[in-house]
PDB file of C-alpha atoms in Angstrom:
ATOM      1  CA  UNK A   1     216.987  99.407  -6.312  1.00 49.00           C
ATOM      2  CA  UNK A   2     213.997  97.121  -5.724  1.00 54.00           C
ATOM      3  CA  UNK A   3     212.193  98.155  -2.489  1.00 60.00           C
ATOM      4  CA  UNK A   4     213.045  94.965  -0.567  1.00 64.00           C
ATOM      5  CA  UNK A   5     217.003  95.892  -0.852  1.00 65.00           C
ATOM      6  CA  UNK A   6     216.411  99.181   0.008  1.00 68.00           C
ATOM      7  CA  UNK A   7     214.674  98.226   3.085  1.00 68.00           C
ATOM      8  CA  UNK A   8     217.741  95.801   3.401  1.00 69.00           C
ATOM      9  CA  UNK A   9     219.946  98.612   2.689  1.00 71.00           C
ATOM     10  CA  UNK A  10     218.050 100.205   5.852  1.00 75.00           C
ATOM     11  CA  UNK A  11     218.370  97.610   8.336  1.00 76.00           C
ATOM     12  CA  UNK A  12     221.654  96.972   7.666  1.00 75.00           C
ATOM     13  CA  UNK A  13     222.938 100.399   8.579  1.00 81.00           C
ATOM     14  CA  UNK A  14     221.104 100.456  11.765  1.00 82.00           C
ATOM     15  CA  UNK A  15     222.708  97.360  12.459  1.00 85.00           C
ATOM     16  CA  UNK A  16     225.904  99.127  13.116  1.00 88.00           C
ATOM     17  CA  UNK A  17     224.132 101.205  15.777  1.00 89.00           C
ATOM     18  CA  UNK A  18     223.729  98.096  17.827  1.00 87.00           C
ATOM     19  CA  UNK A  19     227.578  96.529  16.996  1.00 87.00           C
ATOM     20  CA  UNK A  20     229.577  96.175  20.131  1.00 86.00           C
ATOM     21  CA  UNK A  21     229.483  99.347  22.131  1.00 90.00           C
ATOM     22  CA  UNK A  22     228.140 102.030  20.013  1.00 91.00           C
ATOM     23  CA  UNK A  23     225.066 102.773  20.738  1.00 92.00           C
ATOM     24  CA  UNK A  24     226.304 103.216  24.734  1.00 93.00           C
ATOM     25  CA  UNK A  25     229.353 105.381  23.061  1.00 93.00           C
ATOM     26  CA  UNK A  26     226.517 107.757  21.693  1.00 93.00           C
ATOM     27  CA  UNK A  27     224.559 108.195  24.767  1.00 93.00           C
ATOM     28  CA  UNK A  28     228.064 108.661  26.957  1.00 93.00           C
ATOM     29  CA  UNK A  29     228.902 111.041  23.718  1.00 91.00           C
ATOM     30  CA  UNK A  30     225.229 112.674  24.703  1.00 91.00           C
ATOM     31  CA  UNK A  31     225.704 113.069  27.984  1.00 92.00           C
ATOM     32  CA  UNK A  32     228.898 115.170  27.566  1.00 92.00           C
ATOM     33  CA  UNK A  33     226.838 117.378  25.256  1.00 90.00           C
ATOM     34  CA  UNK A  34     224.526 117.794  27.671  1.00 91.00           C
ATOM     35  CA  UNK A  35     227.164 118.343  30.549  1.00 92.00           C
ATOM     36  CA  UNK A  36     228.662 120.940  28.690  1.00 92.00           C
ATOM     37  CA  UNK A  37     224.765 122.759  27.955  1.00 91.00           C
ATOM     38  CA  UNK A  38     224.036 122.272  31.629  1.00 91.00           C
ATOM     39  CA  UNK A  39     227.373 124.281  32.942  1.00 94.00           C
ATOM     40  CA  UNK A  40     226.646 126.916  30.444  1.00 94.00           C
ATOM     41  CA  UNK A  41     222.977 127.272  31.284  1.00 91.00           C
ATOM     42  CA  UNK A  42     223.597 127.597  34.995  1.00 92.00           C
ATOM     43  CA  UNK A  43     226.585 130.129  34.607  1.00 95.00           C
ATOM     44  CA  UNK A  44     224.562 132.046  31.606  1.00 94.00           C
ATOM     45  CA  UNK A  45     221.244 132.419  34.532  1.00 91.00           C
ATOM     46  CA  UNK A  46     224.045 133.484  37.271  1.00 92.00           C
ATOM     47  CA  UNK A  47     225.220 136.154  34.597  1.00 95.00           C
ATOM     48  CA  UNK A  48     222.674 136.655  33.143  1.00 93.00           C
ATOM     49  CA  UNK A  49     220.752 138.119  35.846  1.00 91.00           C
ATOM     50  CA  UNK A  50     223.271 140.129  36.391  1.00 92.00           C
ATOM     51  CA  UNK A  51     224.017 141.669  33.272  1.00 94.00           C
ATOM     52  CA  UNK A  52     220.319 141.897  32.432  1.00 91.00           C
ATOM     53  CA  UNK A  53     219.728 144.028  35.704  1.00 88.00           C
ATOM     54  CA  UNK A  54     222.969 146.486  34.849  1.00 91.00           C
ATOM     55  CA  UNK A  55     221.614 146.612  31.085  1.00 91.00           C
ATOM     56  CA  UNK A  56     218.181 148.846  33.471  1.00 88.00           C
ATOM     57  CA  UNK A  57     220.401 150.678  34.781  1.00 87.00           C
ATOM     58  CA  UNK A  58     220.012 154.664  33.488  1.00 85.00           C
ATOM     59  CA  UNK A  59     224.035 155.124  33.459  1.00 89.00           C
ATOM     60  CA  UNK A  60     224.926 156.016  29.584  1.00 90.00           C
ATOM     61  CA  UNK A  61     228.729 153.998  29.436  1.00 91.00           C
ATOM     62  CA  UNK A  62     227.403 151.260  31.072  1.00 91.00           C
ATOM     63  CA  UNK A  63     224.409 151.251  28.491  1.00 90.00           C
ATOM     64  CA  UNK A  64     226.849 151.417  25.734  1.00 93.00           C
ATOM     65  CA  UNK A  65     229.140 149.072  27.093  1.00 94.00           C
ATOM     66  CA  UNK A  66     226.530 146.259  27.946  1.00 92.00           C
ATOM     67  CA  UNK A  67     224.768 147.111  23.809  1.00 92.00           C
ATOM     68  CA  UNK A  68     228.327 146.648  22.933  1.00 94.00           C
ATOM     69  CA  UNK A  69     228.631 143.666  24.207  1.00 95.00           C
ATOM     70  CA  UNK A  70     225.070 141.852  23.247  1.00 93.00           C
ATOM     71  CA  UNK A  71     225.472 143.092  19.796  1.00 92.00           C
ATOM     72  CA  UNK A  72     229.225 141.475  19.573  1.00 93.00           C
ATOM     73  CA  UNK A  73     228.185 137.916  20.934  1.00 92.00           C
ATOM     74  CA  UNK A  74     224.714 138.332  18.589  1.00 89.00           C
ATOM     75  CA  UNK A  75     227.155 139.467  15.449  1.00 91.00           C
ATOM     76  CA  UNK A  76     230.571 137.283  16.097  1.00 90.00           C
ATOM     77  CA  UNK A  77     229.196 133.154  15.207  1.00 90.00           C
ATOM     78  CA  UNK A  78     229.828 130.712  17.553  1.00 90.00           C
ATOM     79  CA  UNK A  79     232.033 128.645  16.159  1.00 90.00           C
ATOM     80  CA  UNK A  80     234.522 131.574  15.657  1.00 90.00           C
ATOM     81  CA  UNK A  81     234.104 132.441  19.089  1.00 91.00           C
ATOM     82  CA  UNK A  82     235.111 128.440  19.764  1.00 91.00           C
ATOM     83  CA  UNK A  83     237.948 128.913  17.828  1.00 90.00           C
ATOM     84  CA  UNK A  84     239.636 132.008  19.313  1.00 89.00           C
ATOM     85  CA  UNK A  85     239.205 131.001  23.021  1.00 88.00           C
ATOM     86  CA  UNK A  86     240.586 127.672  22.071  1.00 88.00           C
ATOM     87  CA  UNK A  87     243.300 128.285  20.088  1.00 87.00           C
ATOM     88  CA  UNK A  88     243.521 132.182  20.601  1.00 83.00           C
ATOM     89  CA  UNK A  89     244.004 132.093  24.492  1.00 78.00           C
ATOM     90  CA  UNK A  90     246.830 129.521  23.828  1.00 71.00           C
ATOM     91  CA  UNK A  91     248.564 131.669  21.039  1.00 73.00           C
ATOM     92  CA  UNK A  92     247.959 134.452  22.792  1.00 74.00           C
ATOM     93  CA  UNK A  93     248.384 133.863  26.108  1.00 77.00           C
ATOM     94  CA  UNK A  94     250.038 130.507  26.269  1.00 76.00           C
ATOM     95  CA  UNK A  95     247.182 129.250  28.489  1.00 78.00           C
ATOM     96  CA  UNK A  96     246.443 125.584  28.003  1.00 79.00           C
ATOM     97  CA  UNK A  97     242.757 125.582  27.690  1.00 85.00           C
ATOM     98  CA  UNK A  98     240.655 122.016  26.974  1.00 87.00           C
ATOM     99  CA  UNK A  99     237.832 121.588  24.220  1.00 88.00           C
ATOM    100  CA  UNK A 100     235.339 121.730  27.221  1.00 91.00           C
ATOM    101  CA  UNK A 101     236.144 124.325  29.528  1.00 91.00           C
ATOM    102  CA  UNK A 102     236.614 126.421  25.735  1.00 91.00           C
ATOM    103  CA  UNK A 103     233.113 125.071  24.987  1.00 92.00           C
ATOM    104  CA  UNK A 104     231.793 126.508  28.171  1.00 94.00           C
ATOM    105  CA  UNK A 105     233.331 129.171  28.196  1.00 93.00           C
ATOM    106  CA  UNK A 106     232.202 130.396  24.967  1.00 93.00           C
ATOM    107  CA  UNK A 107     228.619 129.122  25.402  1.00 94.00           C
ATOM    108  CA  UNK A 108     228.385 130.735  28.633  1.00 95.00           C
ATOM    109  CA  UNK A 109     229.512 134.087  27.321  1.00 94.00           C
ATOM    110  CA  UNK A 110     226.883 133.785  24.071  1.00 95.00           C
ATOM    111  CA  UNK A 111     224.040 132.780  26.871  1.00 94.00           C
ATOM    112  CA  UNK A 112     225.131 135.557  28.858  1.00 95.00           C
ATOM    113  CA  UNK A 113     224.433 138.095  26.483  1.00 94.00           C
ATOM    114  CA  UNK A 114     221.463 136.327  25.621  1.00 93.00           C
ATOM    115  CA  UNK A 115     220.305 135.618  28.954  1.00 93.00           C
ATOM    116  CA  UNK A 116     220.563 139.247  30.116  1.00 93.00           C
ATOM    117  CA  UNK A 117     218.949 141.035  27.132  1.00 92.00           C
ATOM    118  CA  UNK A 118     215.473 138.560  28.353  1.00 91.00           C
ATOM    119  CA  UNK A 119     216.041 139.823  31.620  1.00 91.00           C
ATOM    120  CA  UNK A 120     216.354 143.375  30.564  1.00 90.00           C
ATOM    121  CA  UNK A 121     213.413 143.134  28.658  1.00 88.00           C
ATOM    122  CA  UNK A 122     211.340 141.411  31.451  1.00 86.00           C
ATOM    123  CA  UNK A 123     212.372 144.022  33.974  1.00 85.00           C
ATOM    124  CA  UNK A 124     211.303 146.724  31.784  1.00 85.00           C
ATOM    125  CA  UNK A 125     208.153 144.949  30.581  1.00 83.00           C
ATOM    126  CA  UNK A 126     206.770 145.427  34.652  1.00 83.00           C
ATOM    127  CA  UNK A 127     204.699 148.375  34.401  1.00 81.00           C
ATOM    128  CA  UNK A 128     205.393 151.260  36.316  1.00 80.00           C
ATOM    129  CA  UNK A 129     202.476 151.099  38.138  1.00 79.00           C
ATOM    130  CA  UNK A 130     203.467 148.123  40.174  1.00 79.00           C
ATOM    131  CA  UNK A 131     206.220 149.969  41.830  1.00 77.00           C
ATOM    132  CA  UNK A 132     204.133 152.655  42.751  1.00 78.00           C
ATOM    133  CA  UNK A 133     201.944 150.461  44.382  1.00 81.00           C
ATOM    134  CA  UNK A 134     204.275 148.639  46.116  1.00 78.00           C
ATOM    135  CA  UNK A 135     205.887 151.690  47.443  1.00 80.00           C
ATOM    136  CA  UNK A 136     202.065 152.888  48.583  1.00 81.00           C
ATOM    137  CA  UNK A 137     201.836 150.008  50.814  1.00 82.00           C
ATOM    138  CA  UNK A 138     205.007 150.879  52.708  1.00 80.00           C
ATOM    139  CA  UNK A 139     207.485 148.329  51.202  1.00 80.00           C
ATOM    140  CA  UNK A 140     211.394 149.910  50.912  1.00 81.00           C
ATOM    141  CA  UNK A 141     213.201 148.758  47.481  1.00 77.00           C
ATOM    142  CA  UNK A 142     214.211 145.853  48.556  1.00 79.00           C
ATOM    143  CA  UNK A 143     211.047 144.292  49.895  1.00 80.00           C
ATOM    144  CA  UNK A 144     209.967 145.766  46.062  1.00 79.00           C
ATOM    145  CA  UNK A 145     212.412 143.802  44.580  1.00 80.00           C
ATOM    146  CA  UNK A 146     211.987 140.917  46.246  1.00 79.00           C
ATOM    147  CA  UNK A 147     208.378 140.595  46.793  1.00 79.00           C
ATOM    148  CA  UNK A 148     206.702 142.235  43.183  1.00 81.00           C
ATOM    149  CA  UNK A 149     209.360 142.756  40.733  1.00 81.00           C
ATOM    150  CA  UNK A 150     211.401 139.471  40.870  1.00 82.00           C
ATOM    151  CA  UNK A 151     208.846 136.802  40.974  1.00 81.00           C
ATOM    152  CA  UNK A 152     206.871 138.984  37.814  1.00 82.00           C
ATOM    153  CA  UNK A 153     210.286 138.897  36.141  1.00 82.00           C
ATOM    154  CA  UNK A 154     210.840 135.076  36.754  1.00 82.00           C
ATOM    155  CA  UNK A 155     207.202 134.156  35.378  1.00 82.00           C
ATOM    156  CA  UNK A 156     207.585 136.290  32.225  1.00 81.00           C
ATOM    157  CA  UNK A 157     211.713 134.676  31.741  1.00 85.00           C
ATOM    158  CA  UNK A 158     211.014 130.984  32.490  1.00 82.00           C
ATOM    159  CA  UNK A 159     209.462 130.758  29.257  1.00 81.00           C
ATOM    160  CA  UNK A 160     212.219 132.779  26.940  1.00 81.00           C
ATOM    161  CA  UNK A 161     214.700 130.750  29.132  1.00 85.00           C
ATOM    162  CA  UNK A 162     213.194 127.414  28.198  1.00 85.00           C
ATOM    163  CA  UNK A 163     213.782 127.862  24.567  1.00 85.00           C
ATOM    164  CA  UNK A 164     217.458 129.614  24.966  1.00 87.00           C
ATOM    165  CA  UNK A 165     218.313 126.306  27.070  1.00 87.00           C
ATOM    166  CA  UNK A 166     216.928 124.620  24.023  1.00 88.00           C
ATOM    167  CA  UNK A 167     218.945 126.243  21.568  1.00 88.00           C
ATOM    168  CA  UNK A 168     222.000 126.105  23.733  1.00 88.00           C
ATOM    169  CA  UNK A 169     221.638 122.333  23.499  1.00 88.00           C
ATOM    170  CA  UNK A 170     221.189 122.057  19.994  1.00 87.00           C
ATOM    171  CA  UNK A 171     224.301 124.608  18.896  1.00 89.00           C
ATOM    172  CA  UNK A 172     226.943 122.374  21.334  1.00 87.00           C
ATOM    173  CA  UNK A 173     227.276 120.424  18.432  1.00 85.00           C
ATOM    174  CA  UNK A 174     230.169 122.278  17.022  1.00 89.00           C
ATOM    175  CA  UNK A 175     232.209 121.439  20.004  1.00 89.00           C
ATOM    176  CA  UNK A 176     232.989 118.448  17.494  1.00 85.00           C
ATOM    177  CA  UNK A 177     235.439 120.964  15.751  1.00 84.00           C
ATOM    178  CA  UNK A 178     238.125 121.861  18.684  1.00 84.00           C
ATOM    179  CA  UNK A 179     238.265 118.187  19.474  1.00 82.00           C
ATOM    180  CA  UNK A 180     235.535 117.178  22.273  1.00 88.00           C
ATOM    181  CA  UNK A 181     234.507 113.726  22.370  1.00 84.00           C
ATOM    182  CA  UNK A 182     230.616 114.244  22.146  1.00 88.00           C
ATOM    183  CA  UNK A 183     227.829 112.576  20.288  1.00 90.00           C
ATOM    184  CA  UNK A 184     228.552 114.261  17.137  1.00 90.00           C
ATOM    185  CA  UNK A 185     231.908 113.335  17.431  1.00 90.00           C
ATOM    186  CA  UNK A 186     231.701 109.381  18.167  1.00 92.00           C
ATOM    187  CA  UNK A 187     228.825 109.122  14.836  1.00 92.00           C
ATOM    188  CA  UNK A 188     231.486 110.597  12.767  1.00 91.00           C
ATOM    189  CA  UNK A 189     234.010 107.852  14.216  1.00 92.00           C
ATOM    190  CA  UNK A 190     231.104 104.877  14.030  1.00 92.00           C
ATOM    191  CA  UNK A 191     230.560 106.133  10.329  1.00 91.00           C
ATOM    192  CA  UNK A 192     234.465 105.782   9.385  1.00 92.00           C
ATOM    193  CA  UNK A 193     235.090 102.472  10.843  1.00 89.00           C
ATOM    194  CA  UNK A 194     231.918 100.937   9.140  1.00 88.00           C
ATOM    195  CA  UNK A 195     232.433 102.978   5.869  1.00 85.00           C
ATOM    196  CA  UNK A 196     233.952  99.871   3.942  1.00 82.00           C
ATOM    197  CA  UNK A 197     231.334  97.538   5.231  1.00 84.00           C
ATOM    198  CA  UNK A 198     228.110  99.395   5.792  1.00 84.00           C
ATOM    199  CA  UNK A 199     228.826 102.450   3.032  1.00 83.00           C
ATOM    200  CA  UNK A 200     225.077 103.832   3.969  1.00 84.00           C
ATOM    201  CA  UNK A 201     226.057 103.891   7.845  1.00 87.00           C
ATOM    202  CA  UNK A 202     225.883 107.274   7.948  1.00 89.00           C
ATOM    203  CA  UNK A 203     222.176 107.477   7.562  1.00 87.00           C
ATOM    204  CA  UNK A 204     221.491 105.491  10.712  1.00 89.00           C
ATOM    205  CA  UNK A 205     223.978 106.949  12.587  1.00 91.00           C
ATOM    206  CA  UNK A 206     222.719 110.462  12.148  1.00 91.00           C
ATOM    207  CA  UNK A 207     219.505 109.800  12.271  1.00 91.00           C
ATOM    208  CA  UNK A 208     219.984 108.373  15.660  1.00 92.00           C
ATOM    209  CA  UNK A 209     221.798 111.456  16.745  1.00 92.00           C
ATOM    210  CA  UNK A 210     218.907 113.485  15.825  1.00 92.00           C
ATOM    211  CA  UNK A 211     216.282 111.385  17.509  1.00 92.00           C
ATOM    212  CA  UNK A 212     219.022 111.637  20.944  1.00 92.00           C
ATOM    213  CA  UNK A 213     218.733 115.325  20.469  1.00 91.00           C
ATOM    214  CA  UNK A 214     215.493 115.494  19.834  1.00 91.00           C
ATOM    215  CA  UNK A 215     214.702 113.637  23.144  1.00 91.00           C
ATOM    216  CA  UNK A 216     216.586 116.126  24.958  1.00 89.00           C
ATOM    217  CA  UNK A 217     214.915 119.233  23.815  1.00 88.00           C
ATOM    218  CA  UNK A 218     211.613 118.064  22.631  1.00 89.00           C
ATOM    219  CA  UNK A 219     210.210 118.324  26.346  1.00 88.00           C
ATOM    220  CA  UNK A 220     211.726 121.676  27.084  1.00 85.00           C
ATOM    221  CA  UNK A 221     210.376 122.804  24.006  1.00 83.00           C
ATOM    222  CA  UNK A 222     206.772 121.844  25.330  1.00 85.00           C
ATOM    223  CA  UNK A 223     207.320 122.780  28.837  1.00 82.00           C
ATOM    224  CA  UNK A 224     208.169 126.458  27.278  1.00 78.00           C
ATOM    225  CA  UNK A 225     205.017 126.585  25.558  1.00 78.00           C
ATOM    226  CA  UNK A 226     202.850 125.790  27.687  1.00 80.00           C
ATOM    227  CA  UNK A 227     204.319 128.319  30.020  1.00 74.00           C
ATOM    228  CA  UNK A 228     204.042 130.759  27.727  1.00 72.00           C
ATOM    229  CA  UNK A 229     200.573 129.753  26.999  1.00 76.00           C
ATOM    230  CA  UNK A 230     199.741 129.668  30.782  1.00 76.00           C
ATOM    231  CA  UNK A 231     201.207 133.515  31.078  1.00 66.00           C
ATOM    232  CA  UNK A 232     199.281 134.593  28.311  1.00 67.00           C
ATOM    233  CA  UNK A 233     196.193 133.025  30.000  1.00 63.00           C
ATOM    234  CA  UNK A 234     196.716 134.805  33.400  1.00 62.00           C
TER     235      UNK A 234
END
């Protein structure tokens, strides 16, 4: 193939990007990715926090119960874990369950565990020290709490965060496989109604969807390093 009909070849799959609607189907298919990410990154922080603060505490079967726990959502892929709360709970249980709420749910549990093992670690990463001090100066454990160890805990987190909201993002994409009507989803159905006419569609299309995603995380990606490059600083 001569260079000018590859170039051809190019522009004429892009082309289908911009036929009719499809390019707004992608971004509506984007922002349900990214309304799925966003429920599961606020209920993962909520959690999170929680589980991250039990995971300090010195109790040995609640230590073995919250290890059990990480370890199982670090272990078990997500996709399975898609898979048996979407068609599981209904087999199971006979619970009616939609692609989304099973996509939340499942991401919310995976950034839970997540979430609470990089609050664990920035808990414990506070040295000792500083509640000594704190307690020298007359403040009770929860002026401790609120005052020295939370805010020390949030600067050292914001940065892991960042980049666990990042890869939250970027693993939605298998929501594609228990039905939900996201960005992944509406390519694959641009790419089979063009496949007759525009056979190389596929390149475009996906190399859209990759630029859409890359959009999306691209800034939190920077934001998280130059937090973590401003904490290292300080």
């Amino acid at each position: 193939m001569h260079s000018s009909e590859m170039l051809d070849s190019i522009i004429n799959s892009f082309s289908v990007i911009f036929m009719g609607k499809n390019f707004l189907r992608l971004l509506q298919g984007l922002l349900v990715t990214i309304k799925i990410a966003a429920v599961s990154v606020v209920f993962s922080i909520i959690l999170g926090f929680l589980l991250g603060a039990l995971m300090t505490v010195k109790i040995k079967p609640l230590q073995i119960i919250c290890k059990i726990y990480l370890e199982f959502m670090r272990i078990m892929p997500q996709l399975v874990l898609l898979f048996l709360a979407y068609f599981g709970l209904t087999r199971a249980f006979g619970i009616s369950i939609s692609g989304e709420a099973a996509s939340v749910l499942v991401f919310t549990l995976w950034g839970t565990a997540e979430m609470g093992d990089l609050v664990r670690g920035a808990l414990e990463s506070i040295p000792r020290h500083q509640y000594e001090s704190a307690k020298s100066i007359g403040l009770n454990e929860k002026q401790i709490y609120i005052y020295v160890i939370i805010p020390q805990t949030l600067r050292r987190l914001i940065p892991l965060a960042m980049n666990l909201i990042t890869r939250m993002i970027k693993t939605t994409s298998i929501v594609v496989f228990v039905g939900v009507i996201e960005v992944v989803k509406i390519g694959q159905q641009i790419i089979d109604a063009n496949r007759l006419t525009v056979p190389t569609a596929a390149i475009a299309v996906y190399a859209v969807i990759f630029f859409m995603y890359f959009i999306v995380c691209w800034p939190l990606s920077i934001l998280a390093g130059k937090l973590e490059k401003r904490q290292k600083d300080n």
